[in-house]
Every structure is written in structure tokens, then in C-alpha cells.
PDB file of C-alpha atoms and ligand atoms in Angstrom:
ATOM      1  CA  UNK A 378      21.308  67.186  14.266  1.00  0.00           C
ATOM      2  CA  UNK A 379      23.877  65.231  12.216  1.00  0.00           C
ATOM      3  CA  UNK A 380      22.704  62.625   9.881  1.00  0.00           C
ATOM      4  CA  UNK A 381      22.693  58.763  10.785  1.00  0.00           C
ATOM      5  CA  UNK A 382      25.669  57.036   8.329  1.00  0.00           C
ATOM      6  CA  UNK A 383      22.352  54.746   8.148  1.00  0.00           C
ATOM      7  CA  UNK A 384      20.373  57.678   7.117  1.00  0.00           C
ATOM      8  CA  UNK A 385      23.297  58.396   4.705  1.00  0.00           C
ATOM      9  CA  UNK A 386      22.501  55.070   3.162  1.00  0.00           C
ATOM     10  CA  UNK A 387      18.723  55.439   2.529  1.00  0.00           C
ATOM     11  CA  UNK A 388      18.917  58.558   1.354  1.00  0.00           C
ATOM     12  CA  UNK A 389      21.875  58.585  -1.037  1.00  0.00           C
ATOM     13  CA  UNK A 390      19.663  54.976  -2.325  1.00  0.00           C
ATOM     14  CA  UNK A 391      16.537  57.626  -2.756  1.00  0.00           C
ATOM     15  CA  UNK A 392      18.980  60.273  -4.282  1.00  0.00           C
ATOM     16  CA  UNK A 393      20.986  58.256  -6.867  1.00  0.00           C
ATOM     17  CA  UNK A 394      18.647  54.757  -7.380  1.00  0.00           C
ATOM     18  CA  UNK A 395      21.270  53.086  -5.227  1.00  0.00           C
ATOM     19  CA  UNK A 396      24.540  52.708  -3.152  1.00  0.00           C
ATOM     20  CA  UNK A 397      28.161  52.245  -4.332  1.00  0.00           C
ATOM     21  CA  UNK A 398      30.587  50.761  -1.711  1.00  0.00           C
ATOM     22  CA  UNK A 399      34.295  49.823  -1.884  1.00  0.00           C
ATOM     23  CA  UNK A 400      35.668  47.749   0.342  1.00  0.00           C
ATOM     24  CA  UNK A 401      39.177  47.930   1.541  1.00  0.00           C
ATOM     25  CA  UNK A 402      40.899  45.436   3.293  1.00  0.00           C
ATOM     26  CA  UNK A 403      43.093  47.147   6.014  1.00  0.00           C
ATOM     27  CA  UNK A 404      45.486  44.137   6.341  1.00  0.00           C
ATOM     28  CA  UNK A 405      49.312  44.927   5.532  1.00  0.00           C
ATOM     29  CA  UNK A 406      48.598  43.426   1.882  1.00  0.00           C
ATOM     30  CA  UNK A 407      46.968  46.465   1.212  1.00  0.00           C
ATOM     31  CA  UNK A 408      49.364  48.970   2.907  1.00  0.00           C
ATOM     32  CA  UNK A 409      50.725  49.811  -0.221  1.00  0.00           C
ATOM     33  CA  UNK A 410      48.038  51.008  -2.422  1.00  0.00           C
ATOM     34  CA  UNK A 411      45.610  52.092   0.507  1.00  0.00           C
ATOM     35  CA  UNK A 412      46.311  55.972   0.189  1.00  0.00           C
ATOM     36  CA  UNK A 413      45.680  55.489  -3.606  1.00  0.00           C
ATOM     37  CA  UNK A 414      42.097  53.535  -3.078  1.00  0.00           C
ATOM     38  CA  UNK A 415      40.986  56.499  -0.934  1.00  0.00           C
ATOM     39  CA  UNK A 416      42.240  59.353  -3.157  1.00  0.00           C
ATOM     40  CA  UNK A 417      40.162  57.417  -6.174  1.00  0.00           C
ATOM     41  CA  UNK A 418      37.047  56.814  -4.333  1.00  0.00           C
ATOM     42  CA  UNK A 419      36.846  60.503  -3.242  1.00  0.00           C
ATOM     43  CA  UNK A 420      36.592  60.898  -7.188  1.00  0.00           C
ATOM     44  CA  UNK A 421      34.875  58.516  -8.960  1.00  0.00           C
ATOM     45  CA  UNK A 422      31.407  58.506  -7.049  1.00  0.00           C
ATOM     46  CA  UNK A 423      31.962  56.210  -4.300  1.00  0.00           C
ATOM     47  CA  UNK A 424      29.694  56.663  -1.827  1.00  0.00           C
ATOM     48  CA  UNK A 425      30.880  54.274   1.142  1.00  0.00           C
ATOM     49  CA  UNK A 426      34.343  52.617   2.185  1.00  0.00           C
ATOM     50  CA  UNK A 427      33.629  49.827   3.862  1.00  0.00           C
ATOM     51  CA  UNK A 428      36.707  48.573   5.870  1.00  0.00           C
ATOM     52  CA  UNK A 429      37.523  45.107   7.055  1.00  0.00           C
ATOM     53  CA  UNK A 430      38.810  41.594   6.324  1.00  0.00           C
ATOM     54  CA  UNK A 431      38.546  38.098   7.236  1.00  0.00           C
ATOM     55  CA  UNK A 432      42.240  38.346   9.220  1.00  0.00           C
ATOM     56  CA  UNK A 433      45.484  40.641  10.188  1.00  0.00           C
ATOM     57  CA  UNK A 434      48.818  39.943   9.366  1.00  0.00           C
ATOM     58  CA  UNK A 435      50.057  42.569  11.433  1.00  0.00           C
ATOM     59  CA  UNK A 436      49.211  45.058  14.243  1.00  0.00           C
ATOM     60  CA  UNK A 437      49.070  48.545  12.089  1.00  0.00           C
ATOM     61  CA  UNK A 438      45.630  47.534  11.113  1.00  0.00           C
ATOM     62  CA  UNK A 439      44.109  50.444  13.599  1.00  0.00           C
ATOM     63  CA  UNK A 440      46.639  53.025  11.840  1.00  0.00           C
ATOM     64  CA  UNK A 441      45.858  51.858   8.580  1.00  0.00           C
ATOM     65  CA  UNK A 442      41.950  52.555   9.225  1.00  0.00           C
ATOM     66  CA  UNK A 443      43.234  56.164  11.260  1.00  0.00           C
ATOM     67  CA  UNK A 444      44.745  57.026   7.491  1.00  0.00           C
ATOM     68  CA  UNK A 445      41.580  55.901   5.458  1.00  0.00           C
ATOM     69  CA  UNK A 446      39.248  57.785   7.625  1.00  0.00           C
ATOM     70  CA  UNK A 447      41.579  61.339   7.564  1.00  0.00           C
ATOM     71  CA  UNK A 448      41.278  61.040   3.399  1.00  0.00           C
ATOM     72  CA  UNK A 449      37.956  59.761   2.982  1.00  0.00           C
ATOM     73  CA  UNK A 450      35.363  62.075   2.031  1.00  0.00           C
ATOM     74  CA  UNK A 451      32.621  59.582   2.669  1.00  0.00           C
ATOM     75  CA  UNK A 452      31.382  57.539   5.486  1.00  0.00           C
ATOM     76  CA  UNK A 453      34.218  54.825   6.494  1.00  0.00           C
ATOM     77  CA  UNK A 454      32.246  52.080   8.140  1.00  0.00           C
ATOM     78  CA  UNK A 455      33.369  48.916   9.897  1.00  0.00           C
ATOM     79  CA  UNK A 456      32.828  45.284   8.245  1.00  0.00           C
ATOM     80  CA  UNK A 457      33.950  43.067  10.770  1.00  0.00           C
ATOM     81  CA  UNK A 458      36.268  40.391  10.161  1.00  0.00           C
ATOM     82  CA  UNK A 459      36.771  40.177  14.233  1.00  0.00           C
ATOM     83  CA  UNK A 460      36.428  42.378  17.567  1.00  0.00           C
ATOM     84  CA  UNK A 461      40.322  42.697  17.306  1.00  0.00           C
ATOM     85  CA  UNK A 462      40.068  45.376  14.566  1.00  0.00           C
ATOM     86  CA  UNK A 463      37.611  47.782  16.271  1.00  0.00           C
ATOM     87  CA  UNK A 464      38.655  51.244  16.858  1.00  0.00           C
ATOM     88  CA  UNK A 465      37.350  54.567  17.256  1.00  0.00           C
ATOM     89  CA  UNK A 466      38.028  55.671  13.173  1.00  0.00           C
ATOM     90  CA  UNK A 467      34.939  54.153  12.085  1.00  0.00           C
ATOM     91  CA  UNK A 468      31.618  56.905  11.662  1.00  0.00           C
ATOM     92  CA  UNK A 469      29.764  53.408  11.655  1.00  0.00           C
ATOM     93  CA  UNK A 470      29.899  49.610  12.092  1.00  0.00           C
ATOM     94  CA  UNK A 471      27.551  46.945  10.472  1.00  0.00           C
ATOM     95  CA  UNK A 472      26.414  45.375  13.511  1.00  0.00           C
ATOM     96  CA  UNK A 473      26.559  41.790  12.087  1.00  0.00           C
ATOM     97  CA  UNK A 474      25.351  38.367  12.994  1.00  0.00           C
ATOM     98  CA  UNK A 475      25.979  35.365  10.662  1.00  0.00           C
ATOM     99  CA  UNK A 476      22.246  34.321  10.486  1.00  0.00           C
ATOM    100  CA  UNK A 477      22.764  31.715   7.584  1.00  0.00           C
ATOM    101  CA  UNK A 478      25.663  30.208  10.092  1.00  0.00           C
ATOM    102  CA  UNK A 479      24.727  27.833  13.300  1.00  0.00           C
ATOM    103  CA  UNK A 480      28.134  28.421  14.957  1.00  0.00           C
ATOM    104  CA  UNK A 481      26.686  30.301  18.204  1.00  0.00           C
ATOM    105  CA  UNK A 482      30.306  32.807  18.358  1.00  0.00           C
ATOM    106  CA  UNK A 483      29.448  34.308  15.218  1.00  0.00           C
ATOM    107  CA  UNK A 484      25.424  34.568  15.893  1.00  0.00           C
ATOM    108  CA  UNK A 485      25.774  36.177  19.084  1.00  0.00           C
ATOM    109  CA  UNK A 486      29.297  35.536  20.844  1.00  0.00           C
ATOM    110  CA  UNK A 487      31.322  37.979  19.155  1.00  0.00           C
ATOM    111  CA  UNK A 488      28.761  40.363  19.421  1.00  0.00           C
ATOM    112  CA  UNK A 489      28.523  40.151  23.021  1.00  0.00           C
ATOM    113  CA  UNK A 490      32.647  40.265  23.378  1.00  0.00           C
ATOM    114  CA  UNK A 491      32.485  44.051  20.848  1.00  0.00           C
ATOM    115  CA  UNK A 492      29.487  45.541  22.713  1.00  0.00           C
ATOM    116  CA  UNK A 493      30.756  47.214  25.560  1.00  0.00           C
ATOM    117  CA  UNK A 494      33.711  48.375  23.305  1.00  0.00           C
ATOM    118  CA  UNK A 495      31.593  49.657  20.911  1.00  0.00           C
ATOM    119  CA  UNK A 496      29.257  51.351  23.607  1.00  0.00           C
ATOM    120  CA  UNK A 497      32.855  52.911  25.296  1.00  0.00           C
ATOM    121  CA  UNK A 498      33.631  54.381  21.434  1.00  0.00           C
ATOM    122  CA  UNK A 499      30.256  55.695  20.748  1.00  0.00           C
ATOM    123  CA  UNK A 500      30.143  54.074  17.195  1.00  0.00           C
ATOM    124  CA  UNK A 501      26.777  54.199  15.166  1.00  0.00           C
ATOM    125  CA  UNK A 502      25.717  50.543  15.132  1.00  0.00           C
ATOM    126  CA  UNK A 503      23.370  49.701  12.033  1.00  0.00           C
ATOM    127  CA  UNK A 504      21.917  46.055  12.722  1.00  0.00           C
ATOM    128  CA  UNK A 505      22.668  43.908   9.605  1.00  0.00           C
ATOM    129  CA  UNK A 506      22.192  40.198   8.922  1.00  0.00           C
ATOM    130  CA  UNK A 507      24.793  38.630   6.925  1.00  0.00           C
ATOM    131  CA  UNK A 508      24.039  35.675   4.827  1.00  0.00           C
ATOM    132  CA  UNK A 509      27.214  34.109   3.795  1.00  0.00           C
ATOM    133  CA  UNK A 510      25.960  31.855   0.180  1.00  0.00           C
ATOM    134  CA  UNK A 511      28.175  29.368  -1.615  1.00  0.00           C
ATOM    135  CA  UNK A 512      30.101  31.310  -4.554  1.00  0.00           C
ATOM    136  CA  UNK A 513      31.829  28.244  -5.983  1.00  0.00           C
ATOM    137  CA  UNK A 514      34.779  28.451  -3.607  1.00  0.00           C
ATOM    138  CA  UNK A 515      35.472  28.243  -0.085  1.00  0.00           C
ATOM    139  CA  UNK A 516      36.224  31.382   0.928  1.00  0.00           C
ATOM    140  CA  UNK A 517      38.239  33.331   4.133  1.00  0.00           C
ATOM    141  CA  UNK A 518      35.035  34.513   5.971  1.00  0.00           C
ATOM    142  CA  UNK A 519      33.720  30.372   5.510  1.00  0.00           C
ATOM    143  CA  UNK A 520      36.663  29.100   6.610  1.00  0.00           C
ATOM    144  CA  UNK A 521      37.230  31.567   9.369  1.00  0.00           C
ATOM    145  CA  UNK A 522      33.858  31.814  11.019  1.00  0.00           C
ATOM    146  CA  UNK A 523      32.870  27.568  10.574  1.00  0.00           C
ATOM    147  CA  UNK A 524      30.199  28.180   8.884  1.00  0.00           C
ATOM    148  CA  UNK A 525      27.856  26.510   5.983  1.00  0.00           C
ATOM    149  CA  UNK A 526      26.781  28.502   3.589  1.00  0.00           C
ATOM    150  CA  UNK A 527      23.444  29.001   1.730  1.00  0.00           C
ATOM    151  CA  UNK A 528      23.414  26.791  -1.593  1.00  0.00           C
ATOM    152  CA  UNK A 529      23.435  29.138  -4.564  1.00  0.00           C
ATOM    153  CA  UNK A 530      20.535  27.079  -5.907  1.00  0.00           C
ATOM    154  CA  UNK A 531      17.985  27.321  -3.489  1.00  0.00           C
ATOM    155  CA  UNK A 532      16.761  30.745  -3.350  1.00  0.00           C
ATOM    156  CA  UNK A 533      13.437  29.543  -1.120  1.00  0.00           C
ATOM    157  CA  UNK A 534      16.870  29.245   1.838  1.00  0.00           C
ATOM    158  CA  UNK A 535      17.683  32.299   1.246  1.00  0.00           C
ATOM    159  CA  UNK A 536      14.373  33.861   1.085  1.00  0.00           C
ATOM    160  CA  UNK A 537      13.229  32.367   4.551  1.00  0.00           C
ATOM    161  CA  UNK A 538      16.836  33.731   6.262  1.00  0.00           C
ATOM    162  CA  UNK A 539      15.909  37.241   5.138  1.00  0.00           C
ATOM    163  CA  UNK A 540      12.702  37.592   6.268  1.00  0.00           C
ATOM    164  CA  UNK A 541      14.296  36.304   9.870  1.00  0.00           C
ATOM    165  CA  UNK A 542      16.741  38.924   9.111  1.00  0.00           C
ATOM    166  CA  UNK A 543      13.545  41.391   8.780  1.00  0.00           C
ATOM    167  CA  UNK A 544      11.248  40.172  11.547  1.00  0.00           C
ATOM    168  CA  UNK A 545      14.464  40.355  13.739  1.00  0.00           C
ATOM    169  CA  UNK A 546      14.667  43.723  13.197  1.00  0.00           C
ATOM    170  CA  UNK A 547      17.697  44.103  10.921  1.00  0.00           C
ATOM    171  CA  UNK A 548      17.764  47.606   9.131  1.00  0.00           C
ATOM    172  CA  UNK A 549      20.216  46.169   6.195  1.00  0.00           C
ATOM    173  CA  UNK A 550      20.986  42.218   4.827  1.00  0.00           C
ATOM    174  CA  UNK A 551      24.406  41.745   3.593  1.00  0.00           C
ATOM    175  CA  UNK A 552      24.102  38.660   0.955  1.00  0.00           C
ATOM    176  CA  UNK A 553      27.760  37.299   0.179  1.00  0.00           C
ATOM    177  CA  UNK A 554      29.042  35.360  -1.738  1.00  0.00           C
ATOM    178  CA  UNK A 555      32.729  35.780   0.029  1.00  0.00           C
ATOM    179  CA  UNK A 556      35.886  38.072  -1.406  1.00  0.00           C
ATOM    180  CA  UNK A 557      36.424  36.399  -4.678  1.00  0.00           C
ATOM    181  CA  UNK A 558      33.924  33.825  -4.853  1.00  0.00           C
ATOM    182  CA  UNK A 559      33.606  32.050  -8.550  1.00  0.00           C
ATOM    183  CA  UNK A 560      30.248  33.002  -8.301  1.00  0.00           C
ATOM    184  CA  UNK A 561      28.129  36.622  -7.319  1.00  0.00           C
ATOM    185  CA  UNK A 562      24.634  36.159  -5.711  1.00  0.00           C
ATOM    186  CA  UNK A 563      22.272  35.644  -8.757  1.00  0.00           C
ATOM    187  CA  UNK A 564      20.067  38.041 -10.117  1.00  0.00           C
ATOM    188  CA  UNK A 565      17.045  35.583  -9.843  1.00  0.00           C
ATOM    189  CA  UNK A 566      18.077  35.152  -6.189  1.00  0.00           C
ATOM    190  CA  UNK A 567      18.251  39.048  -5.408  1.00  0.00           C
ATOM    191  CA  UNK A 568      14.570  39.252  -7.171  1.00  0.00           C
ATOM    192  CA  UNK A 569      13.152  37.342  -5.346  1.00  0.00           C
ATOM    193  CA  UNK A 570      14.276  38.382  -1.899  1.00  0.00           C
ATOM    194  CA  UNK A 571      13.374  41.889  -2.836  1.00  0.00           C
ATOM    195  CA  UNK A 572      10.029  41.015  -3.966  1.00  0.00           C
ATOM    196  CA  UNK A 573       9.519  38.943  -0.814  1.00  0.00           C
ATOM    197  CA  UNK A 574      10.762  40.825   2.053  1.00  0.00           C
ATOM    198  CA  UNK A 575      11.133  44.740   2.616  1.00  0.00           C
ATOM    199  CA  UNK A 576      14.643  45.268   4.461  1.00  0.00           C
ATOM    200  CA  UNK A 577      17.023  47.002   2.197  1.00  0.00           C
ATOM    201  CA  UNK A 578      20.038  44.217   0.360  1.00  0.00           C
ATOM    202  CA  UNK A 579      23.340  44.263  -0.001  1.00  0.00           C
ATOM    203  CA  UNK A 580      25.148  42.249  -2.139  1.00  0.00           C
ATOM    204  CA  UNK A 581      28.601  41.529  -2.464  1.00  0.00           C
ATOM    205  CA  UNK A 582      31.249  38.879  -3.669  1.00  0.00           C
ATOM    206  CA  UNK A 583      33.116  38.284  -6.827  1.00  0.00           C
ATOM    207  CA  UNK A 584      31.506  41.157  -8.784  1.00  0.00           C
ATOM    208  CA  UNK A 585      34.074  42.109 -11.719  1.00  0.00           C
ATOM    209  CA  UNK A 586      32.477  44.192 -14.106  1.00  0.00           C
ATOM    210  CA  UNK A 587      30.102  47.643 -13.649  1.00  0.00           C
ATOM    211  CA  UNK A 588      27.635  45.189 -15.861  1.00  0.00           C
ATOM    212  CA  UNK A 589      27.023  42.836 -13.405  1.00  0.00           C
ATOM    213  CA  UNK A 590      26.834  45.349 -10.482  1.00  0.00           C
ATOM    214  CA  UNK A 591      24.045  47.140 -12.723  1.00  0.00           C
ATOM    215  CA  UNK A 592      22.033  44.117 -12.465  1.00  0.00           C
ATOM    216  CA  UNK A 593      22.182  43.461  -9.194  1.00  0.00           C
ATOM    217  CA  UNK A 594      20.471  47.051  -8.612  1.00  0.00           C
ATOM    218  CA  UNK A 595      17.868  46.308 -11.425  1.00  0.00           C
ATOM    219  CA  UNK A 596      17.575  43.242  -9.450  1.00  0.00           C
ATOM    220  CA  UNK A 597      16.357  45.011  -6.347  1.00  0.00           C
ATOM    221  CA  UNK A 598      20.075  45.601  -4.444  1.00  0.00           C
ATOM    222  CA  UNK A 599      20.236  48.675  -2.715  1.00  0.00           C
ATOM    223  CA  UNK A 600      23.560  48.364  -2.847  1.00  0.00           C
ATOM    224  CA  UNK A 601      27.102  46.690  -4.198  1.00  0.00           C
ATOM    225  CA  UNK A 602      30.372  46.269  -2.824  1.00  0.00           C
ATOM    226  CA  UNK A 603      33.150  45.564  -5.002  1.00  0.00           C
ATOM    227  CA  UNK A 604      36.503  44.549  -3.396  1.00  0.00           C
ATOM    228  CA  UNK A 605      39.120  42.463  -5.348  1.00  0.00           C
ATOM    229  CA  UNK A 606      38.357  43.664  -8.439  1.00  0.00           C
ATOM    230  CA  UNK A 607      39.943  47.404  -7.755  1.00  0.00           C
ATOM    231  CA  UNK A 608      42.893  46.077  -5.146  1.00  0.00           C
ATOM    232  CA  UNK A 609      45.009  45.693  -8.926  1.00  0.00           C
ATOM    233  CA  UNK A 610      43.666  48.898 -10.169  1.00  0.00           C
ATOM    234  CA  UNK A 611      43.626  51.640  -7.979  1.00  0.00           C
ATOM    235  CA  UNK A 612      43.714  54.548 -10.539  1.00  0.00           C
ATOM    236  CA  UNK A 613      39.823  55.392 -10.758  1.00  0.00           C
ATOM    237  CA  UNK A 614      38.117  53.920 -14.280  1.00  0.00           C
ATOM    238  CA  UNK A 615      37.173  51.102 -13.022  1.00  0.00           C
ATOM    239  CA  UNK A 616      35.810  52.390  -9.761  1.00  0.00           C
ATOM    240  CA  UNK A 617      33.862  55.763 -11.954  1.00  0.00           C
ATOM    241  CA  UNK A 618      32.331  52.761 -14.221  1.00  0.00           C
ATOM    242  CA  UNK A 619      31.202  50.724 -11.168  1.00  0.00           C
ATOM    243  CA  UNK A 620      29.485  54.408  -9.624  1.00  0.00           C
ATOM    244  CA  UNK A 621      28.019  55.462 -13.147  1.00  0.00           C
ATOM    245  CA  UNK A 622      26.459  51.510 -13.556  1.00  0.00           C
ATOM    246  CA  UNK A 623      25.324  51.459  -9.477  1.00  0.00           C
ATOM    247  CA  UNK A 624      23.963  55.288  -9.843  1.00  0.00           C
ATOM    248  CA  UNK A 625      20.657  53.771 -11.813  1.00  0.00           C
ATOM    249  CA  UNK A 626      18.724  57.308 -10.993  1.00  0.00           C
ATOM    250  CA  UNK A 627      21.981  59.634 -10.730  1.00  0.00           C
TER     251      UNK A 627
HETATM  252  C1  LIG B1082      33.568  40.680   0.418  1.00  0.00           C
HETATM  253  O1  LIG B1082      31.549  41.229  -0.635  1.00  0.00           O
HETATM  254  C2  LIG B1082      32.840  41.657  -0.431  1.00  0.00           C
HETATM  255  O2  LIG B1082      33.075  40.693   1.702  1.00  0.00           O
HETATM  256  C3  LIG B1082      33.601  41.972  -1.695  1.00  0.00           C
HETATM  257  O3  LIG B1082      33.912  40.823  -2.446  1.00  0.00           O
HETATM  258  O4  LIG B1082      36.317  41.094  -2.946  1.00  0.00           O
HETATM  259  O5  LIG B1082      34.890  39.580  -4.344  1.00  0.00           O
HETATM  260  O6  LIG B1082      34.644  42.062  -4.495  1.00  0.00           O
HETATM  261  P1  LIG B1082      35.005  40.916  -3.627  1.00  0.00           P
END
């Protein structure tokens, strides 16, 4: 039998200490440099693309994703910005709810709109809690979803949404700290979540340097997403340095 993408990620965390995932943004900004991204990831040790954004600009967003996933030689999975950019080139989707938001669409409205779609395209869904925390900016997914996010500065928050996340039966928590927040999700923050509950973390937003990502996974990550920080340079260092730093047991 095949291997879960979910599988994928728990035991490419036991293989290599932890995950390395880049996310690209299918939205006509990127149009230009997409083919690049993909060519460099299938190089330098990245072990997921994750694909999605907060909005589209255009309509070639599901033939943008069709040319990722013919390239990629790793699982492309869907981050959803929205139902509107759901298509059958995804191996997986996060199946997100915005548990550290009280706007109702985003905890279970959306969710309810995608699921017979995503039931017609026979996409892996992997349950994931998202936690959207304050990175010093407000950010595309804040604005766009009308949501408040977690204060950086009180981890016990943050703590109690997890184990929700956890008791609710969510195989993977996303904490963000939104594309190009000031700000990444502290180290202090990560430890203590990973000391406290047992469902595997990712962490992502405004993480610049393979430094930084490394001590998220000493933290207790599973894994890091980098986004931004590659969209200016597609040619591969940066993105080896981010696999090598993530790749604690590799
Ligand atoms: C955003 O966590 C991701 O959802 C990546 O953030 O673009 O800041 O790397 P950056």
C-alpha cells in the first residue's frame, strides 16, 4: 500500500530529526520564479512544498499548482488560503480550522463549503489546527480570515489552544506567526507546547535565517516552513542551508 503524505511526515521527522517545508505562493506574483523554486527544492533537501496563499490575483492559480506538482519530487500539499484554490494536484491538504480565531467561517464554515469537493477529488486530508499568533504585524491571513491572534507573550494561551488542538484529535498544529511577520513564534513558546502536549508542531512565519529554523527544531518543532525569505532567492543556498540546519539527525 502507498504511504500516507502524513506518514511521509512522521517518518521523514524519525529519519532526519525533523521536516523541511517551502512554501510557495501560487498567486501570479510568483508566476515568474515558480519553475525555479521547484527545480531548487528537488535539490537542496526539501522535503515538502506546501502550496497556498492568503488571496488570487488571477484565475491560473489551478495551472500554476498543475506545474508545481509535475516538477516536484516531493509531496505538494495544500495550505489553504480559501476553498477557491482546491484542485485535484495536491497528494494532500492540511485540513485546517483556525482554533485560536472565534470567527465561526474559518472554525468550521469553510470546512463544511471544501468537504464534499475534497471527498469528489479523493485528497488525503491530515487534520491540523492552526494557531494564527501576533508576529508584530498584521498580516494577510489576520486580515483576511477576521481573526485575533494569540499574544506573543502569553505562552499559557497558546499552550491551552494546543492541547484543544490535541484532545480534538488534530494529527499536526500549525503555529504562525503570518508570511512576514516582524516576529517568528519564540523558542520559549515552542518549548513549552512541546513539553506540554504530544501532537506534532509546526511552525512558521518570518523565519530568515537556517539559525533560527535550527532552533525552532531544538525547540521541539517537528517542522519549519520558510516562505518569503526564498521568493528573492530562488537559486538553492539558501534553501540547502535551511535543509542542512532543519535535518538535526540527517
Ligand atoms: C506563512 O508560515 C508561512 O504561512 C511562511 O511565512 O513567508 O514569513 O516565511 P514566511
Amino acid at each position: 500500500m502507498k504511504t500516507s503524505v502524513f506518514q511521509y511526515i512522521i517518518n521523514t521527522r524519525t529519519r532526519k530529526g525533523a521536516v523541511y517545508a517551502v512554501l510557495i505562493d501560487p498567486d501570479r506574483k510568483s508566476d515568474g520564479n515558480l519553475d525555479q523554486q521547484v527545480k531548487s527544492a528537488n535539490n537542496n533537501g526539501v522535503d515538502i512544498l506546501l502550496v497556498g496563499g492568503s488571496l488570487m490575483m488571477d484565475s491560473r492559480c489551478h495551472e500554476r499548482v498543475r506545474r508545481i506538482k509535475e516538477q516536484a519530487r516531493m509531496p505538494v500539499i495544500f495550505f489553504p488560503g480559501a476553498l477557491s484554490q482546491l484542485n485535484q494536484h495536491y497528494d494532500a491538504m492540511f485540513f485546517m480550522s483556525i482554533l485560536s480565531g472565534r470567527n465561526p467561517h474559518y472554525l468550521i464554515g469553510e470546512q463544511v463549503l471544501a468537504a464534499p469537493i475534497v471527498h469528489d477529488l479523493g485528497i488525503e486530508t491530515i487534520p491540523t489546527g492552526y494557531l494564527l499568533f501576533d508576529g508584530g504585524k498584521t498580516t494577510a491571513v489576520q486580515f483576511m480570515s477576521n481573526t485575533t491572534p494569540i499574544p506573543i507573550n502569553q505562552p499559557d494561551i497558546a499552550v491551552a489552544h494546543v492541547l484543544a488542538a490535541q484532545y480534538l484529535g488534530m494529527k499536526l498544529v500549525y503555529l504562525e506567526a503570518g508570511s512576514g511577520a516582524q516576529h517568528s513564534i519564540p523558542v520559549e513558546t515552542i518549548r513549552l507546547i512541546a513539553s506540554e502536549s504530544e501532537v506534532p508542531l509546526i511552525v512558521g512565519g518570518g523565519i530568515r535565517t537556517p539559525e533560527v529554523a535550527h532552533d525552532k527544531i531544538t525547540a521541539g518543532a517537528a517542522m519549519v516552513v520558510t516562505g518569503t525569505v526564498l521568493e528573492s532567492k530562488p537559486d538553492g543556498g539558501l534553501m540547502k542551508a535551511f535543509a542542512d540546519a532543519v535535518h538535526i539527525s540527517g
